[in-house]
Amino acid sequence: MDETSKGRRRFVEVLIGLGGLAAGALLAVPGVATVVDPLVRRRRPSDGWRPIADASALRDDAPVSLPVIGDQVDAWTRAPEQRLGTVWLVRRGDGAIDCFTAECPHLGCRIGYSEEQGTFFCPCHESSFGTDGSVRSGPSPRPMDRLEARVRDGKIEVQFRRFRTAIPEQKEIG
């Protein structure tokens, strides 16, 4: 075999090797991006306030239950506009707003409201709470979990949080 043939053959070998490396790198990019994405993803800055309703939704005579809607995000997925939970809003006599999660601190059942009795209640284990969130009766280890609420530009906003159940202390989770 002459030198020209050897040179051409070597050139083709190198070209095929480089093509294989390029193809492998292209196939690896999506896999590496999937694994690395949660580590490098920039989260949108948020002060935690979520708009839940117009201020006109508040009643003077009874608490109002409203859903909290927002983006649910875990390490790899983002589900926009999901129901994150429910809150109870109570307008106080001075016009301020009390906001409570609708999740019972005992075992997490959904808290309802009885207009006849004027109290919040948990149907699972018969805990009852005053309109100020205090425990009236039942096995609940603490009062209803209070959240910050405000009215801004005619909208009610809350800082929605979730708390551990079945413990006396209010400890935030996720």
JSON list of C-alpha atoms in Angstrom, two decimals, residues 71-162:
[
{"chain": "A", "resi": 71, "resn": "ASP", "atom": "CA", "xyz": [-47.38, 26.81, 40.54]},
{"chain": "A", "resi": 72, "resn": "GLN", "atom": "CA", "xyz": [-46.47, 23.49, 42.11]},
{"chain": "A", "resi": 73, "resn": "VAL", "atom": "CA", "xyz": [-42.76, 22.85, 41.66]},
{"chain": "A", "resi": 74, "resn": "ASP", "atom": "CA", "xyz": [-40.61, 19.91, 42.61]},
{"chain": "A", "resi": 75, "resn": "ALA", "atom": "CA", "xyz": [-37.07, 19.11, 41.51]},
{"chain": "A", "resi": 76, "resn": "TRP", "atom": "CA", "xyz": [-37.84, 18.30, 37.87]},
{"chain": "A", "resi": 77, "resn": "THR", "atom": "CA", "xyz": [-41.41, 19.29, 37.16]},
{"chain": "A", "resi": 78, "resn": "ARG", "atom": "CA", "xyz": [-43.46, 22.46, 37.25]},
{"chain": "A", "resi": 79, "resn": "ALA", "atom": "CA", "xyz": [-47.23, 22.27, 37.20]},
{"chain": "A", "resi": 80, "resn": "PRO", "atom": "CA", "xyz": [-48.76, 25.72, 36.68]},
{"chain": "A", "resi": 81, "resn": "GLU", "atom": "CA", "xyz": [-52.03, 26.86, 38.20]},
{"chain": "A", "resi": 82, "resn": "GLN", "atom": "CA", "xyz": [-52.56, 24.01, 40.69]},
{"chain": "A", "resi": 83, "resn": "ARG", "atom": "CA", "xyz": [-54.70, 24.10, 43.82]},
{"chain": "A", "resi": 84, "resn": "LEU", "atom": "CA", "xyz": [-52.14, 24.31, 46.62]},
{"chain": "A", "resi": 85, "resn": "GLY", "atom": "CA", "xyz": [-54.64, 24.39, 49.45]},
{"chain": "A", "resi": 86, "resn": "THR", "atom": "CA", "xyz": [-57.56, 26.27, 50.96]},
{"chain": "A", "resi": 87, "resn": "VAL", "atom": "CA", "xyz": [-57.73, 29.13, 53.44]},
{"chain": "A", "resi": 88, "resn": "TRP", "atom": "CA", "xyz": [-60.41, 30.61, 55.67]},
{"chain": "A", "resi": 89, "resn": "LEU", "atom": "CA", "xyz": [-60.63, 34.41, 55.82]},
{"chain": "A", "resi": 90, "resn": "VAL", "atom": "CA", "xyz": [-62.34, 36.19, 58.71]},
{"chain": "A", "resi": 91, "resn": "ARG", "atom": "CA", "xyz": [-62.94, 39.93, 58.73]},
{"chain": "A", "resi": 92, "resn": "ARG", "atom": "CA", "xyz": [-62.48, 41.30, 62.25]},
{"chain": "A", "resi": 93, "resn": "GLY", "atom": "CA", "xyz": [-64.47, 44.18, 63.68]},
{"chain": "A", "resi": 94, "resn": "ASP", "atom": "CA", "xyz": [-61.57, 46.60, 63.12]},
{"chain": "A", "resi": 95, "resn": "GLY", "atom": "CA", "xyz": [-61.48, 45.70, 59.39]},
{"chain": "A", "resi": 96, "resn": "ALA", "atom": "CA", "xyz": [-58.32, 43.58, 59.61]},
{"chain": "A", "resi": 97, "resn": "ILE", "atom": "CA", "xyz": [-58.27, 40.11, 58.09]},
{"chain": "A", "resi": 98, "resn": "ASP", "atom": "CA", "xyz": [-57.47, 36.87, 59.90]},
{"chain": "A", "resi": 99, "resn": "CYS", "atom": "CA", "xyz": [-56.35, 34.05, 57.63]},
{"chain": "A", "resi": 100, "resn": "PHE", "atom": "CA", "xyz": [-56.17, 30.37, 58.60]},
{"chain": "A", "resi": 101, "resn": "THR", "atom": "CA", "xyz": [-55.29, 27.24, 56.66]},
{"chain": "A", "resi": 102, "resn": "ALA", "atom": "CA", "xyz": [-58.25, 24.92, 56.17]},
{"chain": "A", "resi": 103, "resn": "GLU", "atom": "CA", "xyz": [-56.11, 21.92, 57.14]},
{"chain": "A", "resi": 104, "resn": "CYS", "atom": "CA", "xyz": [-56.74, 20.62, 60.66]},
{"chain": "A", "resi": 105, "resn": "PRO", "atom": "CA", "xyz": [-53.60, 20.65, 62.85]},
{"chain": "A", "resi": 106, "resn": "HIS", "atom": "CA", "xyz": [-54.63, 17.26, 64.24]},
{"chain": "A", "resi": 107, "resn": "LEU", "atom": "CA", "xyz": [-54.40, 14.98, 61.18]},
{"chain": "A", "resi": 108, "resn": "GLY", "atom": "CA", "xyz": [-54.87, 17.26, 58.18]},
{"chain": "A", "resi": 109, "resn": "CYS", "atom": "CA", "xyz": [-58.58, 16.87, 57.42]},
{"chain": "A", "resi": 110, "resn": "ARG", "atom": "CA", "xyz": [-60.33, 19.82, 55.78]},
{"chain": "A", "resi": 111, "resn": "ILE", "atom": "CA", "xyz": [-61.83, 22.23, 58.31]},
{"chain": "A", "resi": 112, "resn": "GLY", "atom": "CA", "xyz": [-65.39, 23.42, 57.68]},
{"chain": "A", "resi": 113, "resn": "TYR", "atom": "CA", "xyz": [-67.51, 26.17, 59.22]},
{"chain": "A", "resi": 114, "resn": "SER", "atom": "CA", "xyz": [-70.86, 25.91, 60.99]},
{"chain": "A", "resi": 115, "resn": "GLU", "atom": "CA", "xyz": [-72.90, 29.10, 60.66]},
{"chain": "A", "resi": 116, "resn": "GLU", "atom": "CA", "xyz": [-75.40, 27.81, 63.26]},
{"chain": "A", "resi": 117, "resn": "GLN", "atom": "CA", "xyz": [-72.69, 27.37, 65.91]},
{"chain": "A", "resi": 118, "resn": "GLY", "atom": "CA", "xyz": [-70.39, 30.12, 64.66]},
{"chain": "A", "resi": 119, "resn": "THR", "atom": "CA", "xyz": [-67.35, 27.83, 64.86]},
{"chain": "A", "resi": 120, "resn": "PHE", "atom": "CA", "xyz": [-64.91, 26.05, 62.62]},
{"chain": "A", "resi": 121, "resn": "PHE", "atom": "CA", "xyz": [-65.00, 22.26, 62.88]},
{"chain": "A", "resi": 122, "resn": "CYS", "atom": "CA", "xyz": [-63.06, 19.22, 61.71]},
{"chain": "A", "resi": 123, "resn": "PRO", "atom": "CA", "xyz": [-65.43, 16.41, 60.67]},
{"chain": "A", "resi": 124, "resn": "CYS", "atom": "CA", "xyz": [-62.80, 13.68, 61.08]},
{"chain": "A", "resi": 125, "resn": "HIS", "atom": "CA", "xyz": [-62.21, 13.76, 64.83]},
{"chain": "A", "resi": 126, "resn": "GLU", "atom": "CA", "xyz": [-64.62, 16.46, 66.02]},
{"chain": "A", "resi": 127, "resn": "SER", "atom": "CA", "xyz": [-62.17, 19.21, 66.84]},
{"chain": "A", "resi": 128, "resn": "SER", "atom": "CA", "xyz": [-63.80, 22.63, 66.90]},
{"chain": "A", "resi": 129, "resn": "PHE", "atom": "CA", "xyz": [-62.23, 26.08, 66.72]},
{"chain": "A", "resi": 130, "resn": "GLY", "atom": "CA", "xyz": [-63.38, 29.62, 67.41]},
{"chain": "A", "resi": 131, "resn": "THR", "atom": "CA", "xyz": [-63.42, 32.23, 64.67]},
{"chain": "A", "resi": 132, "resn": "ASP", "atom": "CA", "xyz": [-60.11, 33.43, 66.12]},
{"chain": "A", "resi": 133, "resn": "GLY", "atom": "CA", "xyz": [-58.62, 29.98, 65.40]},
{"chain": "A", "resi": 134, "resn": "SER", "atom": "CA", "xyz": [-58.46, 28.89, 69.05]},
{"chain": "A", "resi": 135, "resn": "VAL", "atom": "CA", "xyz": [-59.21, 25.26, 69.98]},
{"chain": "A", "resi": 136, "resn": "ARG", "atom": "CA", "xyz": [-62.68, 24.90, 71.53]},
{"chain": "A", "resi": 137, "resn": "SER", "atom": "CA", "xyz": [-62.80, 21.11, 71.80]},
{"chain": "A", "resi": 138, "resn": "GLY", "atom": "CA", "xyz": [-61.39, 17.89, 70.40]},
{"chain": "A", "resi": 139, "resn": "PRO", "atom": "CA", "xyz": [-57.97, 16.33, 69.92]},
{"chain": "A", "resi": 140, "resn": "SER", "atom": "CA", "xyz": [-56.30, 19.13, 67.93]},
{"chain": "A", "resi": 141, "resn": "PRO", "atom": "CA", "xyz": [-52.83, 19.72, 69.45]},
{"chain": "A", "resi": 142, "resn": "ARG", "atom": "CA", "xyz": [-52.82, 23.45, 68.61]},
{"chain": "A", "resi": 143, "resn": "PRO", "atom": "CA", "xyz": [-55.00, 26.27, 67.24]},
{"chain": "A", "resi": 144, "resn": "MET", "atom": "CA", "xyz": [-55.70, 26.60, 63.53]},
{"chain": "A", "resi": 145, "resn": "ASP", "atom": "CA", "xyz": [-52.57, 27.56, 61.60]},
{"chain": "A", "resi": 146, "resn": "ARG", "atom": "CA", "xyz": [-52.55, 31.31, 60.99]},
{"chain": "A", "resi": 147, "resn": "LEU", "atom": "CA", "xyz": [-51.21, 32.86, 57.77]},
{"chain": "A", "resi": 148, "resn": "GLU", "atom": "CA", "xyz": [-50.42, 36.44, 56.86]},
{"chain": "A", "resi": 149, "resn": "ALA", "atom": "CA", "xyz": [-53.02, 38.17, 54.70]},
{"chain": "A", "resi": 150, "resn": "ARG", "atom": "CA", "xyz": [-53.36, 41.64, 53.24]},
{"chain": "A", "resi": 151, "resn": "VAL", "atom": "CA", "xyz": [-55.41, 43.64, 50.77]},
{"chain": "A", "resi": 152, "resn": "ARG", "atom": "CA", "xyz": [-53.36, 45.19, 47.98]},
{"chain": "A", "resi": 153, "resn": "ASP", "atom": "CA", "xyz": [-54.80, 46.99, 44.96]},
{"chain": "A", "resi": 154, "resn": "GLY", "atom": "CA", "xyz": [-58.25, 45.58, 45.73]},
{"chain": "A", "resi": 155, "resn": "LYS", "atom": "CA", "xyz": [-56.98, 41.97, 45.88]},
{"chain": "A", "resi": 156, "resn": "ILE", "atom": "CA", "xyz": [-56.66, 39.74, 48.90]},
{"chain": "A", "resi": 157, "resn": "GLU", "atom": "CA", "xyz": [-53.19, 38.22, 49.08]},
{"chain": "A", "resi": 158, "resn": "VAL", "atom": "CA", "xyz": [-51.91, 35.53, 51.45]},
{"chain": "A", "resi": 159, "resn": "GLN", "atom": "CA", "xyz": [-48.53, 34.05, 52.25]},
{"chain": "A", "resi": 160, "resn": "PHE", "atom": "CA", "xyz": [-49.54, 30.42, 51.90]},
{"chain": "A", "resi": 161, "resn": "ARG", "atom": "CA", "xyz": [-47.62, 27.86, 53.93]},
{"chain": "A", "resi": 162, "resn": "ARG", "atom": "CA", "xyz": [-48.19, 24.28, 55.01]}
]
